[in-house]
Tab-separated table of C-alpha atoms in Angstrom:
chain	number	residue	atom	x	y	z
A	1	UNK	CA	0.000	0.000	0.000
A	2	UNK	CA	1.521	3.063	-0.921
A	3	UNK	CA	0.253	7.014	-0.482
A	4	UNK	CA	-0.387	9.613	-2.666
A	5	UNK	CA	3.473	10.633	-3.953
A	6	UNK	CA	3.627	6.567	-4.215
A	7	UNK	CA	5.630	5.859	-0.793
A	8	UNK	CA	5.329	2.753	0.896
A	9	UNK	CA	3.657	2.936	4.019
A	10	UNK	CA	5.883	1.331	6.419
A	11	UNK	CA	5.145	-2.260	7.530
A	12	UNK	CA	3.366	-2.924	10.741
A	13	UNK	CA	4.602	-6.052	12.990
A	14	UNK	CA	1.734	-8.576	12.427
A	15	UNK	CA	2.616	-9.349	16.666
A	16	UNK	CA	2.077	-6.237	17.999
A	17	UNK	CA	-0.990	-4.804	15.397
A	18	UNK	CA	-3.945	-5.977	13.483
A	19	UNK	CA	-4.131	-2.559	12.045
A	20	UNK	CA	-4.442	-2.416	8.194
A	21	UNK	CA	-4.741	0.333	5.694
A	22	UNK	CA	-7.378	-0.621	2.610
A	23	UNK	CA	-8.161	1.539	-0.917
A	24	UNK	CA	-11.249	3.349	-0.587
A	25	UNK	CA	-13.189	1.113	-3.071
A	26	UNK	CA	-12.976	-1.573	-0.504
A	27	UNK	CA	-14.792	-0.026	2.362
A	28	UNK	CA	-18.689	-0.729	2.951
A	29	UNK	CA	-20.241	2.307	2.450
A	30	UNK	CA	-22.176	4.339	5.095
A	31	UNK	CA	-25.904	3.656	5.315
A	32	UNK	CA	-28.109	6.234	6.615
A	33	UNK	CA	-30.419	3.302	8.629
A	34	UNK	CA	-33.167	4.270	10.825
A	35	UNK	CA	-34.129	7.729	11.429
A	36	UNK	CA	-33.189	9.433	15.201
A	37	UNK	CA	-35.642	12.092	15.165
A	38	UNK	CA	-35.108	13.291	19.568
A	39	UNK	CA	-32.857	12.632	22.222
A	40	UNK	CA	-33.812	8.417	23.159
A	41	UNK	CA	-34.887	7.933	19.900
A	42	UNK	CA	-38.948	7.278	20.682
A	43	UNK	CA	-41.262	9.074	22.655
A	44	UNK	CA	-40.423	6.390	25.752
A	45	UNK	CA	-37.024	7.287	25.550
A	46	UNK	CA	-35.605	4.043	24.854
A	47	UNK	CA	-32.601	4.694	23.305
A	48	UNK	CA	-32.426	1.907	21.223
A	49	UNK	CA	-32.444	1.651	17.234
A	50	UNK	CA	-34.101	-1.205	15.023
A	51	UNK	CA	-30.913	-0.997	13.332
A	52	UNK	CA	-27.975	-3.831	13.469
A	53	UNK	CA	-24.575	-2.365	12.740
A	54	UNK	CA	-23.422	-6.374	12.979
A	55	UNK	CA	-19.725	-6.530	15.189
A	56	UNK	CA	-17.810	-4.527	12.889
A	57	UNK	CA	-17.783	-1.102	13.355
A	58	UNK	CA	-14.957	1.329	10.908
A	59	UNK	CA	-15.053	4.857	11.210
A	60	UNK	CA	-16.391	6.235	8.174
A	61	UNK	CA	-15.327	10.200	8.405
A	62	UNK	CA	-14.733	12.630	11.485
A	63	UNK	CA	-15.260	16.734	11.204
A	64	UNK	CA	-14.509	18.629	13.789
A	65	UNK	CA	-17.872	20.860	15.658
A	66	UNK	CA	-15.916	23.342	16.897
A	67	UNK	CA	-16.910	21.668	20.425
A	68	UNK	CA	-14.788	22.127	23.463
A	69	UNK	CA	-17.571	20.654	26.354
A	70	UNK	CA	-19.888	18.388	25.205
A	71	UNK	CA	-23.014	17.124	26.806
A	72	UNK	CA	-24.643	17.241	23.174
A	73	UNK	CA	-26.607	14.775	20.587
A	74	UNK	CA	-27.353	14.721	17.477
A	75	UNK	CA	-30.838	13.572	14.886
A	76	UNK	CA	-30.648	11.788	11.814
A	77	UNK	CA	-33.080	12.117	9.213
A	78	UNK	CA	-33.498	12.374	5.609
A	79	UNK	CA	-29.729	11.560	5.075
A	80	UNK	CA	-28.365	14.192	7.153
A	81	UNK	CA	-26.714	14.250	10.703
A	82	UNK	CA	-27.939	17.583	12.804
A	83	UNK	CA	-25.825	18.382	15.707
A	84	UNK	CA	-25.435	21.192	17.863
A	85	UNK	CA	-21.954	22.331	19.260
A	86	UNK	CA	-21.766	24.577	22.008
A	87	UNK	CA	-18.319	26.287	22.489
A	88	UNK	CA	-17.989	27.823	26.139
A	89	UNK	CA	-15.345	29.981	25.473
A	90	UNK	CA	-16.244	31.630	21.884
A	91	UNK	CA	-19.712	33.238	21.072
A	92	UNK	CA	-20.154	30.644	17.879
A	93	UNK	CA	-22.322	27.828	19.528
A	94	UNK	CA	-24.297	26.410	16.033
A	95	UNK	CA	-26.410	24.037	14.363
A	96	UNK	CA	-24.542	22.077	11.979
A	97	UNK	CA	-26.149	19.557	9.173
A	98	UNK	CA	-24.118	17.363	7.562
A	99	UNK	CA	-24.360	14.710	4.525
A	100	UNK	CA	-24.125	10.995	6.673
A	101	UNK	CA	-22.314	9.160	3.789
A	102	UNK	CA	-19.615	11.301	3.111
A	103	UNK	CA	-19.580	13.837	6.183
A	104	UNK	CA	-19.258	16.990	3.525
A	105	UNK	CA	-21.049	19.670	5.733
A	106	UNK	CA	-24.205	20.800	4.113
A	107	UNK	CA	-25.316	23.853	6.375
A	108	UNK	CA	-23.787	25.924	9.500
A	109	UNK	CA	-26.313	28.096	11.816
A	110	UNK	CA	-25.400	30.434	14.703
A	111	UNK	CA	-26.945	30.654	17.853
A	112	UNK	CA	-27.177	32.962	20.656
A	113	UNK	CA	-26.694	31.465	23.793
A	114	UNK	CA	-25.092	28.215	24.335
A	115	UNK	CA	-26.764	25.061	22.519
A	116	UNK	CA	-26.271	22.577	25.707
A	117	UNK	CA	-28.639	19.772	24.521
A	118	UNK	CA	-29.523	17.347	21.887
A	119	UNK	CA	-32.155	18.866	19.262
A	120	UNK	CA	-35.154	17.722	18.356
A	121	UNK	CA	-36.230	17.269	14.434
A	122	UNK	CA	-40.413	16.896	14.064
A	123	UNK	CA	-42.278	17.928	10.612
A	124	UNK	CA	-39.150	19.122	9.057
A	125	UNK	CA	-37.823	21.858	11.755
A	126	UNK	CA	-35.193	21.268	14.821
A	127	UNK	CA	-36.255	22.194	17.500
A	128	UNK	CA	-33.779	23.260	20.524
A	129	UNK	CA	-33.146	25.942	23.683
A	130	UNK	CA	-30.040	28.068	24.677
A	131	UNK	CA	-28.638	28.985	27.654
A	132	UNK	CA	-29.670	32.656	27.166
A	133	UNK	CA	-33.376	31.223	27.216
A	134	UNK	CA	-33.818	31.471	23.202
A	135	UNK	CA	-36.237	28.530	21.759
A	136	UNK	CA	-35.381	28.001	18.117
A	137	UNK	CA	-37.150	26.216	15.313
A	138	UNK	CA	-34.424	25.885	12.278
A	139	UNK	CA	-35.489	24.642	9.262
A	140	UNK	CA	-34.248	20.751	8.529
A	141	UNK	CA	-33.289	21.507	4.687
A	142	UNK	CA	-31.044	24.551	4.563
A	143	UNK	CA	-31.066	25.528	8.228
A	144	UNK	CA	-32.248	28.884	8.448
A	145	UNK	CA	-34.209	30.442	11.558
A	146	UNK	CA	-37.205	29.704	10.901
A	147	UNK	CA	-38.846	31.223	14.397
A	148	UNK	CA	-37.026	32.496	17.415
A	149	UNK	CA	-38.792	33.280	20.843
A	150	UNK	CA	-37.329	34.265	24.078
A	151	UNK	CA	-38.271	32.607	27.072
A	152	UNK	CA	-39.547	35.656	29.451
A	153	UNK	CA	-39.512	39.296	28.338
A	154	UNK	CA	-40.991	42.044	30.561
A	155	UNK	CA	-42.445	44.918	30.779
A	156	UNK	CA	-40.793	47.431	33.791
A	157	UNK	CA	-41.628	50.889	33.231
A	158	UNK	CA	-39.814	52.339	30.046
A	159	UNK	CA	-37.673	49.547	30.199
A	160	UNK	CA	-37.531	45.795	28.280
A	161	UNK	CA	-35.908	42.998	30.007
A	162	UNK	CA	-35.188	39.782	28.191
A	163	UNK	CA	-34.771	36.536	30.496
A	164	UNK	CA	-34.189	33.271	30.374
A	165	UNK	CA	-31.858	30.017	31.600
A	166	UNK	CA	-33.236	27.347	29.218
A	167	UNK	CA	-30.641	25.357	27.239
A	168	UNK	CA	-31.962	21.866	27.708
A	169	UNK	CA	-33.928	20.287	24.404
A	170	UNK	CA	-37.114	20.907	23.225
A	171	UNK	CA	-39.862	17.907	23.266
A	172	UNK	CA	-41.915	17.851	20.794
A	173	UNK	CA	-45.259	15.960	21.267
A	174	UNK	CA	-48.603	15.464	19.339
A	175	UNK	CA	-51.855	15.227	21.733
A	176	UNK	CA	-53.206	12.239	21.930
A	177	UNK	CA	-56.862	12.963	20.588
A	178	UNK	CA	-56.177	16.312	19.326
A	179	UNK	CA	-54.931	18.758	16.783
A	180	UNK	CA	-52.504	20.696	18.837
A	181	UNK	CA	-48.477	19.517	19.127
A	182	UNK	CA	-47.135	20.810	22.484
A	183	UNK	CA	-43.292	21.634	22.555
A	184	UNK	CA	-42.420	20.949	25.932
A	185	UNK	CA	-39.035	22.642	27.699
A	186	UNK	CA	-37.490	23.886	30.759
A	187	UNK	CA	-36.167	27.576	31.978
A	188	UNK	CA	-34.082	26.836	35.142
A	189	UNK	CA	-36.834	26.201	37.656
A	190	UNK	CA	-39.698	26.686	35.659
A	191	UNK	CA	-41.208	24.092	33.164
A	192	UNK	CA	-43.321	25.415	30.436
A	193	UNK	CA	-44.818	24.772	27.000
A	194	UNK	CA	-45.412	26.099	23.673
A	195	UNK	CA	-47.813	25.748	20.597
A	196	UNK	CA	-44.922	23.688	18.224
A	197	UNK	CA	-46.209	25.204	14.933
A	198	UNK	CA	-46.170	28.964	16.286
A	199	UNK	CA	-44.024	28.702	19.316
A	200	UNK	CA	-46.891	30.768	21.341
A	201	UNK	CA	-46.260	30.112	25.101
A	202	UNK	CA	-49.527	27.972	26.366
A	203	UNK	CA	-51.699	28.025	29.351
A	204	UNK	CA	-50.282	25.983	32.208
A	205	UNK	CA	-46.515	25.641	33.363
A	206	UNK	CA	-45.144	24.733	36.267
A	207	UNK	CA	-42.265	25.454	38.779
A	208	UNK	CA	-39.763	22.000	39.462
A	209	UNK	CA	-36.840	21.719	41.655
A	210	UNK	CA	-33.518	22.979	40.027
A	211	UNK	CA	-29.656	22.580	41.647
A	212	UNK	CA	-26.467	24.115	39.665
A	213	UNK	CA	-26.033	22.419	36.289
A	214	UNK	CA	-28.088	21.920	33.274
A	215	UNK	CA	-31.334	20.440	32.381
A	216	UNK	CA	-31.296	17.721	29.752
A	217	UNK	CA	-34.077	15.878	30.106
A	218	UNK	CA	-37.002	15.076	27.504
A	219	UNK	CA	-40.377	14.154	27.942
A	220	UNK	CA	-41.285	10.869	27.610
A	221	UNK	CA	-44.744	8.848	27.075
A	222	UNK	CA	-46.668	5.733	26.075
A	223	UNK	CA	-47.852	6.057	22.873
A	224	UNK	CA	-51.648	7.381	23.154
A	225	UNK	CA	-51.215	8.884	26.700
A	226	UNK	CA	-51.331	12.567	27.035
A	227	UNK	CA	-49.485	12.123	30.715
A	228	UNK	CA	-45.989	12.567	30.190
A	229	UNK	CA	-42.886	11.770	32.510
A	230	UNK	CA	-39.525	14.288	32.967
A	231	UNK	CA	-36.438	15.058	34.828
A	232	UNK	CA	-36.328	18.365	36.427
A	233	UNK	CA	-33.226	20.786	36.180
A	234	UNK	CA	-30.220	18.135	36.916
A	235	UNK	CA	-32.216	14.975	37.283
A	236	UNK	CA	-33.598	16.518	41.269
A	237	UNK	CA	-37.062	15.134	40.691
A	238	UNK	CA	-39.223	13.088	38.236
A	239	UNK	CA	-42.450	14.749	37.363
A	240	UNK	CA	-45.318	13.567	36.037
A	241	UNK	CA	-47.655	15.632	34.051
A	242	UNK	CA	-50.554	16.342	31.790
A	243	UNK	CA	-49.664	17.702	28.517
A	244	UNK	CA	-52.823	19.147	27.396
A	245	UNK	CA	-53.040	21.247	30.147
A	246	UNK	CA	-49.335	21.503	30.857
A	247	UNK	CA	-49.779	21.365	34.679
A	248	UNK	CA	-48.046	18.902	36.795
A	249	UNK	CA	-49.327	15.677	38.503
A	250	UNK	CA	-46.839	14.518	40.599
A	251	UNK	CA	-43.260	14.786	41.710
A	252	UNK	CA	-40.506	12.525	43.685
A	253	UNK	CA	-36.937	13.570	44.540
A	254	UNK	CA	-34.286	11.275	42.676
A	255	UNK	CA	-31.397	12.329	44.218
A	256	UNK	CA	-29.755	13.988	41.267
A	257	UNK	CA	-27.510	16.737	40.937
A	258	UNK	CA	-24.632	18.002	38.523
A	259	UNK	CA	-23.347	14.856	37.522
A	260	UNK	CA	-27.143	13.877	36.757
A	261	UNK	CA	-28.151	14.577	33.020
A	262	UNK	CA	-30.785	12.063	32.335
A	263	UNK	CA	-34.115	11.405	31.028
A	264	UNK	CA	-36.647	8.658	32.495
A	265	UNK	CA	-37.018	5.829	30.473
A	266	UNK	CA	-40.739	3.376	29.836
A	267	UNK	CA	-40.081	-0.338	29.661
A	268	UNK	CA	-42.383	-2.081	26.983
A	269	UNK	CA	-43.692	-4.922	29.104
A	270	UNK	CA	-45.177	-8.071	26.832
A	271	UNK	CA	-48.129	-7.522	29.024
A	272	UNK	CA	-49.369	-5.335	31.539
A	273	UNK	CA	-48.650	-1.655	32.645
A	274	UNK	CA	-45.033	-0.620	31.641
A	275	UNK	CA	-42.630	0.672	34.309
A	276	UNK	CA	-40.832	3.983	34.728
A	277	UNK	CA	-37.079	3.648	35.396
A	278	UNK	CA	-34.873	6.581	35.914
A	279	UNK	CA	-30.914	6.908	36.572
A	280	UNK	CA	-29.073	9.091	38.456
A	281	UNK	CA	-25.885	9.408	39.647
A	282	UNK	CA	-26.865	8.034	42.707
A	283	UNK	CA	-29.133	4.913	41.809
A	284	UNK	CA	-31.158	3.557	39.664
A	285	UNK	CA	-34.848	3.853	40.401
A	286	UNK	CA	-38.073	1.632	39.091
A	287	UNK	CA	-41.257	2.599	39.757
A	288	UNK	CA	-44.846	1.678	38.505
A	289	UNK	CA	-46.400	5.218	38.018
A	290	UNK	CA	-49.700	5.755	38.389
A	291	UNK	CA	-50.643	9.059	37.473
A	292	UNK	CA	-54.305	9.056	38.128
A	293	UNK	CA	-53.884	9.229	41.399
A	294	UNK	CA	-51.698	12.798	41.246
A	295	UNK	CA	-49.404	11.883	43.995
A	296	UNK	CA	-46.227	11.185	44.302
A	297	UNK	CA	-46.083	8.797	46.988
A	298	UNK	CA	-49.013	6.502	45.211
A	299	UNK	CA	-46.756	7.238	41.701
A	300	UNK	CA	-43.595	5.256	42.949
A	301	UNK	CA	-45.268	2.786	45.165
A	302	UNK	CA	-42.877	-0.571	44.340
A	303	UNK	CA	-39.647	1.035	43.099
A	304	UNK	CA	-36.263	-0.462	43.709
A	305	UNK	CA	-33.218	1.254	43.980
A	306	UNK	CA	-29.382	0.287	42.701
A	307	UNK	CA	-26.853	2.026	44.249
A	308	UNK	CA	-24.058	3.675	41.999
A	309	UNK	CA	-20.698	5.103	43.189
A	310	UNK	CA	-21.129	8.780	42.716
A	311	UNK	CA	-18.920	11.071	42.362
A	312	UNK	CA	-16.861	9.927	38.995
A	313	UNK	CA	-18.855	11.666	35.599
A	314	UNK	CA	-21.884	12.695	34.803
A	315	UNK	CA	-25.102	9.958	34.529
A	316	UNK	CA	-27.085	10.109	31.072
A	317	UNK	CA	-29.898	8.542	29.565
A	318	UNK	CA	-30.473	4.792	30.206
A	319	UNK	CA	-31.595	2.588	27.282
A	320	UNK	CA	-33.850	-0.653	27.857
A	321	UNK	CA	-33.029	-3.661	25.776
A	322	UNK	CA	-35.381	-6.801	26.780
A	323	UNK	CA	-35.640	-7.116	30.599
A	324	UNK	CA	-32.616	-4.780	30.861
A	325	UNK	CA	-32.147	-1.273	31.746
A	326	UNK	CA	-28.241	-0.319	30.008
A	327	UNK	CA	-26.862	2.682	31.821
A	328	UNK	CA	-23.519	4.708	31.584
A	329	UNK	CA	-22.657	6.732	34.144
A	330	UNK	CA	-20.240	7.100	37.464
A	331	UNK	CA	-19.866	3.121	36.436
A	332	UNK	CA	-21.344	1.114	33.596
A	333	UNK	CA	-24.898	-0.814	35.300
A	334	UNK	CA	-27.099	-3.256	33.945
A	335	UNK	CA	-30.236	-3.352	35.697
A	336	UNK	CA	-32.826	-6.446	35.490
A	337	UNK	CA	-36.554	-4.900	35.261
């Protein structure tokens, strides 16, 4: 094998490396797979694609984001990767699409505030916060703004004051027996909701228990159910709520804190109610909600707690596979349901 002036790359001992450089021609080529629309990949938060990769995995292309902390995601859809990068120490956190077969970057968009969360792609716009409490809808095809809000703006005297600590992602829900899609999101201690199409704040909202760090959590459901289940702030509580009326129905403290960025996760039982797990960065937690009742005590009657060490990186999203919960965190865990 020889590179482009026609050197010889130098031989690698077959004893200490399997390591082998092949022409272009004979590497598989990418395949674009299932779709990854949100942050868990379903509305239950699931984290786990349809897709087999098989027990070969190559690296295909890298580009660099620009990146320098990352607690960040990215969609897939219609042949492109979205990401957002959020660069602490520059003013140029962005958007950025690119082509998933040959990584060739296909659109760039700026943002103000930092973009600190996965985005959210639903009827062909991405949906995500900032840290300067500005909820953007970019459009999927060319990325351009395609509405902007800020979080709170008031009114004091003569004067305009523009607010806002959001930065975690947008969810993006249809009502179940309805017309309306809510886009569901959080501003520090506060979580509130917004009309998807028009980005109009809605009746409703809530206040939720918030610590230092960032809020990263997504709403999850059942499919059909209009009651929805959340982290608050750094994973402090799980909330249940009503999304048609945006009000909450319960809460229970999970222990989290700023090495807690996850989002509750629904187990797809063969039979019978499904149950809500949720991982922190100090235990794992299953609980059989009942959110009828609207109380938190009856909503995690039955739940059963692992024990992490905490302390050692943050705690993301688990993912269920089967009768297992797969979680990465302070220490890898794999929990039986």
């Amino acid at each position: 094998m020889y590179d482009t002036r026609g050197t010889a790359f130098p031989a690698l001992p077959a004893a200490k490396s399997t390591f082998e450089v092949v022409r272009d021609a004979e590497l598989s080529k990418p395949s674009t797979g299932q779709d990854w629309l949100r942050q868990g990949g379903d509305e239950a938060g699931r984290s786990v694609s349809g897709d087999n990769p098989g027990d070969t995995l190559d690296l295909k292309w890298t580009q660099h984001t620009g990146e320098q902390f990352n607690l960040n995601g990215s969609v897939i859809a219609d042949g492109k990767l979205i990401v957002s990068s959020r660069a602490v120490d520059s003013p140029y956190s962005m958007m950025l699409a690119y082509d998933i077969t040959s990584g060739r970057e296909i659109w760039r968009t700026y943002l103000d505030g930092d973009a600190e969360s996965a985005p959210t792609l639903h009827d062909g716009r991405v949906h995500l916060t900032t840290g300067v409490g500005r909820i953007y809808a970019l459009d999927a095809e060319d990325g351009h703004v395609a509405r902007e809000s800020i979080d709170r703006e008031e009114q004091h005297g003569d004067t305009v004051r523009r607010y806002g600590r959001a930065g975690g992602p947008v969810s993006v829900v249809p009502l179940a027996g309805g017309d309306r899609t809510v886009a569901v999101h959080q501003d520090w201690n506060t979580v509130r909701c917004r009309d998807a199409r028009t980005g109009e704040k809605l009746p409703g909202g809530f206040g939720a228990a918030a610590s230092w760090g960032q809020s990263h959590s997504t709403v999850v459901r059942e499919l059909g159910s209009n009651t929805a289940y959340l982290h608050s702030s750094s994973s402090n509580t799980v909330i249940a709520m009503d999304l048609a009326s945006c009000k909450q129905l319960w809460a229970k403290d999970t222990g989290g804190d700023i090495d807690s960025h996850s989002s509750p996760v629904l187990t797809q039982p063969a039979s019978g109610p499904a149950k809500l797990v949720t991982f922190t960065a100090y235990g794992v937690r299953r609980t059989r909600p009942r959110p009828e009742d609207g109380r938190g005590d009856l909503g995690v009657q039955g739940g059963r707690r692992q024990h992490l060490r905490a302390g050692a990186g943050p705690a993301h999203q688990p993912g269920r596979v089967g009768r297992h919960c797969l979680c990465r965190g302070p220490r890898r865990c794999r929990t039986r349901l």
